[in-house]
Short mmCIF file of C-alpha atoms and ligand atoms in Angstrom, two decimals:
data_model
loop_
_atom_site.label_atom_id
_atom_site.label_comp_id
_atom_site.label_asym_id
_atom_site.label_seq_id
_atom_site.Cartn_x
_atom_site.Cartn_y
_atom_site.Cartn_z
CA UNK N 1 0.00 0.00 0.00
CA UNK N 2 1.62 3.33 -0.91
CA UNK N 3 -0.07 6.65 0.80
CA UNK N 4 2.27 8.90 -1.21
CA UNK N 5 0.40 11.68 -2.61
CA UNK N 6 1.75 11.73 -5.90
CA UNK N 7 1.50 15.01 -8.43
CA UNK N 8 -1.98 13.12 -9.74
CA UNK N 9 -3.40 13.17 -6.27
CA UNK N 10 -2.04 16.47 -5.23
CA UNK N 11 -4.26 17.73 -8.55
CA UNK N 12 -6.88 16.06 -7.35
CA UNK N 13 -7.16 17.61 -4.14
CA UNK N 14 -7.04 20.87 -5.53
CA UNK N 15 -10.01 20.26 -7.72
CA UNK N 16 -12.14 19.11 -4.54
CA UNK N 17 -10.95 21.79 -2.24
CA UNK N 18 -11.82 24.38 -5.29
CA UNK N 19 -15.19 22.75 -5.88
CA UNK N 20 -16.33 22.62 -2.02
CA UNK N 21 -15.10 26.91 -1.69
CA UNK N 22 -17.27 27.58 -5.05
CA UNK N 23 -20.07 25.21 -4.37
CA UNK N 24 -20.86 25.46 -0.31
CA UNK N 25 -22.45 28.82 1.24
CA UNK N 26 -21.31 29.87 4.47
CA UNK N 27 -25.05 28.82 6.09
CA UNK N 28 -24.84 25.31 4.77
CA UNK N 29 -21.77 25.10 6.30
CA UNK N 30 -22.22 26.18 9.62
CA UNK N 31 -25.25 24.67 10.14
CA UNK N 32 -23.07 20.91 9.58
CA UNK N 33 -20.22 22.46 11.60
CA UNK N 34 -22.07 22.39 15.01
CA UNK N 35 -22.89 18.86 14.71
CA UNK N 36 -26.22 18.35 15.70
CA UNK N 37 -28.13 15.40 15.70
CA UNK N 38 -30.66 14.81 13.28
CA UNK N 39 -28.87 16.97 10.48
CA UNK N 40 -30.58 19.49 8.26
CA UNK N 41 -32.47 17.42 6.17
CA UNK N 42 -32.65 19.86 3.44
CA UNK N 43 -29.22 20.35 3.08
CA UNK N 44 -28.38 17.14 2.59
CA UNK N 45 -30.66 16.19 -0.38
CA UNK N 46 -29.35 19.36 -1.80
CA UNK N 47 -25.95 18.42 -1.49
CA UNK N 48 -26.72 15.29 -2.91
CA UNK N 49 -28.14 17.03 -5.89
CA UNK N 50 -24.94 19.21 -6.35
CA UNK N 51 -22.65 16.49 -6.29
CA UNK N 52 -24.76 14.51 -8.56
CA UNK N 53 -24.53 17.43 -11.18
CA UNK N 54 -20.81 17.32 -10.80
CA UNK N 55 -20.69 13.70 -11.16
CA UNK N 56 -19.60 13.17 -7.76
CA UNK N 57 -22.74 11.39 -6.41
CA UNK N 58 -21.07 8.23 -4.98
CA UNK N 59 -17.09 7.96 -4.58
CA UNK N 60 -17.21 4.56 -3.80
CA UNK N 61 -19.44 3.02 -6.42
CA UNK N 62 -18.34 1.14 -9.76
CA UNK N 63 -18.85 4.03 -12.91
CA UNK N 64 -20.67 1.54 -14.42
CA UNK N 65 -23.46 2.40 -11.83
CA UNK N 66 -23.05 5.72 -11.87
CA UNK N 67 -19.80 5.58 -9.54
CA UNK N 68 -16.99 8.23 -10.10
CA UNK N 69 -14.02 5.54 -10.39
CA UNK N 70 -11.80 7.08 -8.13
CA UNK N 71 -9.08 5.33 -6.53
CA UNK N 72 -9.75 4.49 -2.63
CA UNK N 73 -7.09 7.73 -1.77
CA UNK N 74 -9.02 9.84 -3.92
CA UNK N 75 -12.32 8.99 -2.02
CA UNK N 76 -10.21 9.26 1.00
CA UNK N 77 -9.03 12.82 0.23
CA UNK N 78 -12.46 13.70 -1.40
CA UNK N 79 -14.36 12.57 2.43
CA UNK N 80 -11.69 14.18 4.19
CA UNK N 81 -11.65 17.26 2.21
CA UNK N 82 -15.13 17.21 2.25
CA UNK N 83 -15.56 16.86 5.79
CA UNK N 84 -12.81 19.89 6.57
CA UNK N 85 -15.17 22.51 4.31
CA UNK N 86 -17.84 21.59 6.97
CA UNK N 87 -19.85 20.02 3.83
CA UNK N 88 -23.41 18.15 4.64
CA UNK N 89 -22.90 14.21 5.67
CA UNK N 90 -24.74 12.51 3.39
CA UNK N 91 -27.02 10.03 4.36
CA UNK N 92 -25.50 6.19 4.51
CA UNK N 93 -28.26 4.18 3.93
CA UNK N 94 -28.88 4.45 -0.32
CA UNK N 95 -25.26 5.29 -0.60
CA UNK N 96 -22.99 2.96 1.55
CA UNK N 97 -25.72 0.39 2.72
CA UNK N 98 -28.47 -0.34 -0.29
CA UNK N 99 -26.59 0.74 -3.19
CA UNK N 100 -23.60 -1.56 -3.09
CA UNK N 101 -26.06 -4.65 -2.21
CA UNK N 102 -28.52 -3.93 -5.01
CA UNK N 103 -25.47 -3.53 -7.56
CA UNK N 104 -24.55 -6.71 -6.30
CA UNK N 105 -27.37 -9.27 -5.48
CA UNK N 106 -30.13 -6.91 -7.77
CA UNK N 107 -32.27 -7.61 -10.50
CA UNK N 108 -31.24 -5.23 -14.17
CA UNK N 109 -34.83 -4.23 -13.40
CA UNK N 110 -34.03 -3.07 -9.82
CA UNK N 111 -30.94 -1.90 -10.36
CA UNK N 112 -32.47 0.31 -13.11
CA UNK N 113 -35.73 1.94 -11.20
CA UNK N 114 -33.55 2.67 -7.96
CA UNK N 115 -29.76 3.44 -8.05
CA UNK N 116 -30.04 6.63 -10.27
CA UNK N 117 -32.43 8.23 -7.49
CA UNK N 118 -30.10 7.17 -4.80
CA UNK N 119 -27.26 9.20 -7.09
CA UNK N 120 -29.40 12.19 -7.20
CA UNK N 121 -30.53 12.18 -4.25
CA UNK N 122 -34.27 12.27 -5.21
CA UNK N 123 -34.74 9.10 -2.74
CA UNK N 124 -34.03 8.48 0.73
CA UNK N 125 -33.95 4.64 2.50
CA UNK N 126 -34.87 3.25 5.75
CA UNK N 127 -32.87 0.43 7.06
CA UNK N 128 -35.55 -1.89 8.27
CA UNK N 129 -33.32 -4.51 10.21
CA UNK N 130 -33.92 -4.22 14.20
CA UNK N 131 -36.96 -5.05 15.46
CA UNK N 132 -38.05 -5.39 19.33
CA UNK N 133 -36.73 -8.42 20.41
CA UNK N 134 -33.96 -8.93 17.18
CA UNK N 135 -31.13 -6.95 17.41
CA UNK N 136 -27.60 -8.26 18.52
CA UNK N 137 -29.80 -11.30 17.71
CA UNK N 138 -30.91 -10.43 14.65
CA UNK N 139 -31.82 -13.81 12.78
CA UNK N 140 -34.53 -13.90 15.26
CA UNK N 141 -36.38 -11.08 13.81
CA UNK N 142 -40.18 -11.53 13.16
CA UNK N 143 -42.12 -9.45 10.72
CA UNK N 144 -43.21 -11.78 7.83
CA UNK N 145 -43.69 -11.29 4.16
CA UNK N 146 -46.44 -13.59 2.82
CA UNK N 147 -46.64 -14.15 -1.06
CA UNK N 148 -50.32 -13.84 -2.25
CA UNK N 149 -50.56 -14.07 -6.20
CA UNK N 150 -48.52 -11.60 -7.68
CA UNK N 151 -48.15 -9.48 -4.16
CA UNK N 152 -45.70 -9.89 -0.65
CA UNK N 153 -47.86 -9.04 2.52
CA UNK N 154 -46.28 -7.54 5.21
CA UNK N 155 -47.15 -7.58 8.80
CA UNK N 156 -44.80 -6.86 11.91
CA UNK N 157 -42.99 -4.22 13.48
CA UNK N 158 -39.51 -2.60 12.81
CA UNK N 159 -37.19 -0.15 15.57
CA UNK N 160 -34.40 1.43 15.75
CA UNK N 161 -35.52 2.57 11.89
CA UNK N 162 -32.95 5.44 11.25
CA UNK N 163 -34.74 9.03 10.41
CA UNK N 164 -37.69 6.47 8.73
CA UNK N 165 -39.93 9.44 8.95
CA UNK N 166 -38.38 11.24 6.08
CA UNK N 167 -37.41 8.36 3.57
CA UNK N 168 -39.17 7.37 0.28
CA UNK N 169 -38.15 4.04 0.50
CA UNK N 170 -36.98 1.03 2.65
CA UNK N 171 -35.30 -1.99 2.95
CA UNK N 172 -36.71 -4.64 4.89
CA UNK N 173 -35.63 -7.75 6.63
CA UNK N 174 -38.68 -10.27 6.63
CA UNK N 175 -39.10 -13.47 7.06
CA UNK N 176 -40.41 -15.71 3.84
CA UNK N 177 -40.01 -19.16 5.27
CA UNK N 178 -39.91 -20.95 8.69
CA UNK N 179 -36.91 -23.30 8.15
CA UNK N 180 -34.87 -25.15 11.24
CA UNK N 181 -32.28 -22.28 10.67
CA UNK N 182 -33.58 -18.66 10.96
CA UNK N 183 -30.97 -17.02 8.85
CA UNK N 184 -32.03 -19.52 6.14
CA UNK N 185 -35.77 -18.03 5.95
CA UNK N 186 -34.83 -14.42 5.41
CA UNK N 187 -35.53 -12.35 2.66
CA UNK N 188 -34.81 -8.09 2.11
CA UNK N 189 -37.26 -6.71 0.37
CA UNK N 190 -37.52 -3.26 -0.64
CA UNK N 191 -40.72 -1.25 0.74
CA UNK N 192 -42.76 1.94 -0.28
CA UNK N 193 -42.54 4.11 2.91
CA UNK N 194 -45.54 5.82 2.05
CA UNK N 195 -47.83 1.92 1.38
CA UNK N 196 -51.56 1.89 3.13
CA UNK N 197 -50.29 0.06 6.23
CA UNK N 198 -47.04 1.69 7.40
CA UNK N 199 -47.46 3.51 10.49
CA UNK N 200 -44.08 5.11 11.18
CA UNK N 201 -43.23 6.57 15.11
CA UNK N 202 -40.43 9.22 15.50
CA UNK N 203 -38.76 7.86 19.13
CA UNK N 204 -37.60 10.58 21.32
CA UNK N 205 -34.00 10.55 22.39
CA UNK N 206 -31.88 11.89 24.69
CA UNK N 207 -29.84 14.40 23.13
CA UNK N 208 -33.74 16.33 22.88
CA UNK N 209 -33.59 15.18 18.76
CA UNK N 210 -36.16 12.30 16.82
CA UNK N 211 -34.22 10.32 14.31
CA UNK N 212 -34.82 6.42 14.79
CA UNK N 213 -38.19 5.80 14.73
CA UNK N 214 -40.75 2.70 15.21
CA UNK N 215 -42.22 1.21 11.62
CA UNK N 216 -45.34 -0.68 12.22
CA UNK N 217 -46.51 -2.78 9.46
CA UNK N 218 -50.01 -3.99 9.06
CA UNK N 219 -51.16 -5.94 5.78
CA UNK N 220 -49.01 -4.15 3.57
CA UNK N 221 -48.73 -4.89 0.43
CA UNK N 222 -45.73 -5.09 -2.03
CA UNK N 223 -45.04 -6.56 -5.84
CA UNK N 224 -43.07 -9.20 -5.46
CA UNK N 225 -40.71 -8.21 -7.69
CA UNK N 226 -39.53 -5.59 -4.92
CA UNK N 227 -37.47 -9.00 -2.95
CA UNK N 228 -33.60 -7.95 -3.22
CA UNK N 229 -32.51 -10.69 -5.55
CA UNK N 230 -33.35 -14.32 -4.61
CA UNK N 231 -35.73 -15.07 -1.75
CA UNK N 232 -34.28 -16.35 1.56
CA UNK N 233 -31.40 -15.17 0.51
CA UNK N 234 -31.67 -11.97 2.66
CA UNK N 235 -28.99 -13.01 5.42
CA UNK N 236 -26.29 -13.23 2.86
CA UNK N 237 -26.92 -9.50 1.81
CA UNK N 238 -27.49 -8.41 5.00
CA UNK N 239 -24.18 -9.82 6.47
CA UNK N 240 -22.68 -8.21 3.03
CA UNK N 241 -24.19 -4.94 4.13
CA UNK N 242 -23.57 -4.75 7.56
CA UNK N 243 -19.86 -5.25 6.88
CA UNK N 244 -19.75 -1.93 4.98
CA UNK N 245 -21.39 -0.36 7.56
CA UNK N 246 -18.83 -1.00 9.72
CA UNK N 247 -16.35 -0.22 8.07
CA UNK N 248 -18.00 3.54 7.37
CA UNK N 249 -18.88 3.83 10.84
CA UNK N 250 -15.12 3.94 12.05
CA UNK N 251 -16.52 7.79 10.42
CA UNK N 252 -12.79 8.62 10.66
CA UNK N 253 -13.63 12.04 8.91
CA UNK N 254 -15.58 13.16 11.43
CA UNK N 255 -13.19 12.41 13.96
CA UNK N 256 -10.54 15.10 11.68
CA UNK N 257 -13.54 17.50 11.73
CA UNK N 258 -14.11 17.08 15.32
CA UNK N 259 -10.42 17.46 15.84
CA UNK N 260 -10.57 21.00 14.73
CA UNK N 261 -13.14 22.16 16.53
CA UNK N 262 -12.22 21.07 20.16
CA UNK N 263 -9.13 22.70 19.36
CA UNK N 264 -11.09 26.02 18.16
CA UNK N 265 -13.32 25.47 21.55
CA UNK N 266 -10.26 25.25 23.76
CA UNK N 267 -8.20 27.91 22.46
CA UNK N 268 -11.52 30.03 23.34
CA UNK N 269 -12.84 29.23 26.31
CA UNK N 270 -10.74 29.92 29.97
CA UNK N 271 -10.15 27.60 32.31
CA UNK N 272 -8.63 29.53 35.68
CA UNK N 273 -8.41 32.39 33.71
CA UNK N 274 -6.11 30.78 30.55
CA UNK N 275 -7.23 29.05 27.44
CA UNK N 276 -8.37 25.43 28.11
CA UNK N 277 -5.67 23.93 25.41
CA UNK N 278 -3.08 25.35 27.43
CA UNK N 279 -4.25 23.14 30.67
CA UNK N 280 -1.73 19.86 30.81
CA UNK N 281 -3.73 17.46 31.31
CA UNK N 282 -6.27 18.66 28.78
CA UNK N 283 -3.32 19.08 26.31
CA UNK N 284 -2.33 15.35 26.62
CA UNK N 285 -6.07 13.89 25.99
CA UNK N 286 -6.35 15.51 23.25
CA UNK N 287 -2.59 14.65 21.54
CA UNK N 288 -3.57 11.04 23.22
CA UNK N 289 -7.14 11.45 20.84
CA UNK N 290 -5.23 12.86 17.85
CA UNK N 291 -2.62 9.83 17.72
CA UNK N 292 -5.37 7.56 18.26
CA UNK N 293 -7.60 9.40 15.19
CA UNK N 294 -4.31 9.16 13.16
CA UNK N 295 -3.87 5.13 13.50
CA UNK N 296 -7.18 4.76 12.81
CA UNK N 297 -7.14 6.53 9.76
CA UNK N 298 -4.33 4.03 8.65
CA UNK N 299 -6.28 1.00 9.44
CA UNK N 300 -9.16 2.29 7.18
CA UNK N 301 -7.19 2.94 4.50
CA UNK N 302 -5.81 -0.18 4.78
CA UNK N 303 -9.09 -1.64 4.57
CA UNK N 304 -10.06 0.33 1.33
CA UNK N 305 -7.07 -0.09 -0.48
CA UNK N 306 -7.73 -4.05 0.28
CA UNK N 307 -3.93 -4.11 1.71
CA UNK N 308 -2.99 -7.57 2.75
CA UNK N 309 -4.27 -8.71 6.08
CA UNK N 310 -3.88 -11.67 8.04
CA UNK N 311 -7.73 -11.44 9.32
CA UNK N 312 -10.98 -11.84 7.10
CA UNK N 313 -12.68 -8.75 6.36
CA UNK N 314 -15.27 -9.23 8.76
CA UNK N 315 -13.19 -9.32 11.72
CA UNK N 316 -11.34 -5.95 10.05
CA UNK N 317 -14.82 -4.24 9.63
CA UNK N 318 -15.81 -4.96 13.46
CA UNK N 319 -12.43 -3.76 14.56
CA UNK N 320 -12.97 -0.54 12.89
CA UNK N 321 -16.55 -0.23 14.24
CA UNK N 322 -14.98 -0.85 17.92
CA UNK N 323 -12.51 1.57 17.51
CA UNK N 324 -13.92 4.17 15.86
CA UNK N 325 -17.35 4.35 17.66
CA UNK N 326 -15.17 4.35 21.13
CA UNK N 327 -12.83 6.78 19.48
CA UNK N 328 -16.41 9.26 18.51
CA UNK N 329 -17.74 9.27 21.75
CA UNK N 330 -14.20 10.23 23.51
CA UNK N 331 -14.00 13.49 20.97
CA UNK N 332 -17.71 14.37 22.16
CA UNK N 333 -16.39 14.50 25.44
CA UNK N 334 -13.23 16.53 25.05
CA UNK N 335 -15.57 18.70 23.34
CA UNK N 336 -17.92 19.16 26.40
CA UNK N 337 -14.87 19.55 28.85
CA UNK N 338 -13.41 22.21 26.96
CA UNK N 339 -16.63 24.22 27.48
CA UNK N 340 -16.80 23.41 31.03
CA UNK N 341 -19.77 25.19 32.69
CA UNK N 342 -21.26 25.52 29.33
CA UNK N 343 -21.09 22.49 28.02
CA UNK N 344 -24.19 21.78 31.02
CA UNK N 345 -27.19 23.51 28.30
CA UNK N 346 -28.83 21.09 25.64
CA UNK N 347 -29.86 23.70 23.02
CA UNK N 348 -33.12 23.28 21.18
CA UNK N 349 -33.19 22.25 17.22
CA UNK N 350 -34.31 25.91 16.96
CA UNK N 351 -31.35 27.32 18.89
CA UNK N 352 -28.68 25.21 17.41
CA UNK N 353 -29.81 25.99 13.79
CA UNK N 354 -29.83 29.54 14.38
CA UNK N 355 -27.30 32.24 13.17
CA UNK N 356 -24.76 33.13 16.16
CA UNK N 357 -22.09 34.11 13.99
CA UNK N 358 -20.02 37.20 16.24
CA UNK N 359 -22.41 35.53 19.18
CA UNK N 360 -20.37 36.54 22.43
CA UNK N 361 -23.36 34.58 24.50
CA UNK N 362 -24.06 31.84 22.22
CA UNK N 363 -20.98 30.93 19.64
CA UNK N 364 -22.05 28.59 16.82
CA UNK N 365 -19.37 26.40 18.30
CA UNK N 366 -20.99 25.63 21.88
CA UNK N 367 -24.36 24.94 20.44
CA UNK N 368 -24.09 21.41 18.85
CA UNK N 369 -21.18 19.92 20.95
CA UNK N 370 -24.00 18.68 24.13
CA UNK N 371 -26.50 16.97 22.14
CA UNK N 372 -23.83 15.26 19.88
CA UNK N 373 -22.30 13.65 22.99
CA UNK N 374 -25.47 12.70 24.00
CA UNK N 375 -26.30 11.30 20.64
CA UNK N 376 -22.71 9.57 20.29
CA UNK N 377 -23.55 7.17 23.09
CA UNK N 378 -25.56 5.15 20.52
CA UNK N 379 -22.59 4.59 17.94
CA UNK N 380 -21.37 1.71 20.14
CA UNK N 381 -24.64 -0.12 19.61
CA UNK N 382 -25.98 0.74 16.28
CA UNK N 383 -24.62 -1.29 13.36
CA UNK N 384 -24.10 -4.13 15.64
CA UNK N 385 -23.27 -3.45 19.47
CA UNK N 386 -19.66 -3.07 20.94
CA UNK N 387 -19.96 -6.32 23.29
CA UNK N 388 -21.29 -8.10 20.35
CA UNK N 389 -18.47 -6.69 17.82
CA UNK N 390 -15.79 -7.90 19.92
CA UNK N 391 -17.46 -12.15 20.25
CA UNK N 392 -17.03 -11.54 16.08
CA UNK N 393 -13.15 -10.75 16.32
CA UNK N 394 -12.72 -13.57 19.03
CA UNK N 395 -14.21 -16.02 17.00
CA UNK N 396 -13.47 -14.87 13.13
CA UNK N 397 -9.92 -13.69 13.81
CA UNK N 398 -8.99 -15.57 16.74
CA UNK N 399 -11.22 -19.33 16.50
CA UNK N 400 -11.97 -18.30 20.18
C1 FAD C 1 -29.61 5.66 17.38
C2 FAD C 1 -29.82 4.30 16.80
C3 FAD C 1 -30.06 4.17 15.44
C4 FAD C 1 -30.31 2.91 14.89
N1 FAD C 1 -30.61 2.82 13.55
C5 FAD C 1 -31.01 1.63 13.05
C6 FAD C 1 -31.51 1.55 11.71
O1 FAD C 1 -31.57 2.52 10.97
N2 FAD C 1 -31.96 0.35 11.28
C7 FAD C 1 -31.92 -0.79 12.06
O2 FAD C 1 -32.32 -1.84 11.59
N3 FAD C 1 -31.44 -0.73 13.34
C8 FAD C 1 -31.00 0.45 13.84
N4 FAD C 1 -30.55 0.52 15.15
C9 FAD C 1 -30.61 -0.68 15.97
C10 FAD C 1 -29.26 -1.27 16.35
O3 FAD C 1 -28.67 -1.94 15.27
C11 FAD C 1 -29.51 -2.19 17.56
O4 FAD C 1 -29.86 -1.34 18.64
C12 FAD C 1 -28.29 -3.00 17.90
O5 FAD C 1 -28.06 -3.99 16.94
C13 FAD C 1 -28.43 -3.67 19.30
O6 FAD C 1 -29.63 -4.38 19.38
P1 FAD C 1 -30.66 -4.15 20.58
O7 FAD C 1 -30.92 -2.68 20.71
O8 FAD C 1 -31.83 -5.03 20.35
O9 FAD C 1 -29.90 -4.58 21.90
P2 FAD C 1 -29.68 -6.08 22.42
O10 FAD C 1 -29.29 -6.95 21.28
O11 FAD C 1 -30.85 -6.47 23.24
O12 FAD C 1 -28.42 -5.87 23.33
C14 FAD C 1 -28.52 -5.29 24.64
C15 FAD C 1 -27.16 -5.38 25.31
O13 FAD C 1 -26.77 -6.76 25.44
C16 FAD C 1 -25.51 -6.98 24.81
N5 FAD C 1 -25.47 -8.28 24.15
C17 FAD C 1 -26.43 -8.80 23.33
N6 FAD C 1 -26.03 -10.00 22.87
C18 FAD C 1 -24.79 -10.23 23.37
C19 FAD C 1 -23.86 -11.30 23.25
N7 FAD C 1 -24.10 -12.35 22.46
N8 FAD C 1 -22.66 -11.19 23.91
C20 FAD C 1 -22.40 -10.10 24.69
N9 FAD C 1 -23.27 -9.07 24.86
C21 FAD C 1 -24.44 -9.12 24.21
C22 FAD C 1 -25.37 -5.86 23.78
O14 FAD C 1 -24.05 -5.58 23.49
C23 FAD C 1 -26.05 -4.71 24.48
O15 FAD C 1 -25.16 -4.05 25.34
C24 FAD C 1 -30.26 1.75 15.71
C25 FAD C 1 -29.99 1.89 17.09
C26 FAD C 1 -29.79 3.14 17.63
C27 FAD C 1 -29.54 3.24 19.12
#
């Protein structure tokens, strides 16, 4: 693996860093910067939309899809870049989750009718996996798709469903067939968010935001052309899936981003009359964090430039999901510290959104940084909890 920036890449960085100063207004950009939890929805799709125009919808994907066919350190420096102009995270679930799986496992037909709206951002998915009851566990799962004539019904209830009440679409986990092994039975099937039958719940969290929410399904129906490639063949897929969501949830970008601004916080805010980054022990958490963000970043390249590894990629993926998620929620919390007293206030949707630009009271900076540490406490579980991502690496890498 060589992480040499040659003259190519150098170019290349240029280009993005010139396309992110011409492309990104200064409100767009500070209303990602403060980090809160759910993100501006309409800022997103339209960011989707702008990078679709440029043909820069989805770094990752083959062209032949629609992909841009960069190299993985041109994606790298493209999310990194990205991430540094304070430019909207785009939303995982068409992009990183679906897409990949229905370019793989799809029909032409389904590939056809759904990956260009993913690209442009006209669509937005609903990972239907968890549901009370399945979810460390997940081959227990429930809900049940029923083939009658040329139709699945659907009937059960989903959790956990990530910002559900704003997609177009879904993918579903349902079970097609009771068979001695669970996983065996399983079938994803892709779902109409707005079907007669769908009942979706926004579920209240702690950081004072709604973004997973309840999906209750009752006798809905859906062509059954809409099941992601073969039937029962949904575990496959899913354990396809859920090893690029770990791997993206390592969200090493947004540990660089975060980097920044608990550096901007503590070179602004006094503790016993001095700037909180010149406190010691401060200093040495956050050099500790930085090191830490920096090794990271070299196992996830690793991992996209498919460098040689004595561990099968699942184990790799659930490393970087341990690491990374542990990694998140430390930087929320060297964010809070450095605002000390002021860290204590959970600012409103309302509040956080709002202009403070030249705020003495109310910096943009202070208003995000509470309610994403409080959000941050659920990257160890989702995508497959912490406890649970360390029996994978015992057994997988280690035959524990
Ligand atoms: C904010 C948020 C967003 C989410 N978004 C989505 C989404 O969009 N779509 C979706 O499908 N799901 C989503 N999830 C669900 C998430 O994937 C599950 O919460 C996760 O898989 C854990 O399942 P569970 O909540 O049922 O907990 P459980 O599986 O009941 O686990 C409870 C505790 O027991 C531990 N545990 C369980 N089994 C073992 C074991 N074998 N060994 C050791 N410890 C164990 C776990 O680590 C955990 O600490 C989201 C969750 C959150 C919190």
């Amino acid at each position: 693996m060589n992480l040499h920036l040659d003259t190519q890449d150098q170019a290349f960085r240029e280009e993005v860093r010139a396309f992110l100063r011409d492309n990104l207004p200064e409100d767009v950009r500070r209303r990602s910067r403060i980090g809160y939890h759910p993100a501006n929805e309409e800022d997103r799709r339209w960011w989707q939309r702008m990078l679709f125009e440029n043909n820069w919808a989805a770094a990752h994907w083959p062209t032949e899809y629609g992909g841009t066919g960069w190299t993985p350190i041109q994606q790298h420096i493209f999310e990194y870049e990205s991430r540094m102009a304070d430019a909207p995270e785009l939303r995982w679930q068409g992009l990183r989750l679906l897409g990949p799986v229905l370019y793989t496992f799809g029909t032409d037909a389904q590939k056809a009718r759904y990956l260009p709206a993913i690209l442009r951002g006209d669509e937005q998915w609903a990972q239907g996996f968890s549901e009370p009851g399945a979810g460390s566990d997940l081959a227990s799962l429930r809900a049940t798709a029923v083939l009658k004539g040329d139709e699945y019904v659907l009937n059960g209830q989903k959790t956990w469903t990530t910002e559900g009440q704003w997609c177009e679409q879904g993918f579903f986990l349902v079970r097609t067939a009771d068979t001695p092994k669970p996983q065996a039975g399983i079938s994803m099937i892709i779902v109409d968010m707005k079907s007669p039958g769908i009942t979706v719940r926004p579920i209240p969290m702690i950081n004072g935001g709604s973004s997973p929410c309840e999906v209750f399904m009752d006798n809905v129906r859906v062509p059954k052309e809409n099941i992601i490639g073969e039937v029962n063949r949904g575990w496959d897929q899913a354990k396809f899936l859920l090893s690029n969501e770990r791997t993206s949830s390592s969200e090493i970008y947004k540990a660089y981003g975060d980097l920044t601004r608990i550096r901007q916080i503590a070179s602004q805010q006094q503790k016993n009359g001095r700037p909180v980054i010149e406190d010691s022990a401060f200093l040495d958490k956050l050099t500790m964090a930085e090191l830490e963000v920096q090794a990271l970043e070299w196992a996830v390249l690793r991992v996209l430039c498919d460098a040689p590894s004595e561990h099968p990629v699942a184990a790799n993926a659930s490393v970087l999901k341990v690491r990374g998620s542990e990694l998140q929620q430390r930087l929320s919390e060297l964010a809070v510290e450095a605002l000390g007293v002021q860290g204590l206030r959970l600012y409103t949707r309302e509040e956080s959104f709002a202009d403070h630009t030249n705020d003495p009271i109310w910096p943009d900076y202070i208003t995000g940084a509470t309610n994403d540490l409080l959000y941050l406490r659920a990257y160890t579980i989702f995508g497959g909890a912490k406890e649970v991502q360390k029996n994978i690496i015992a057994k997988v890498a280690f035959g524990l």
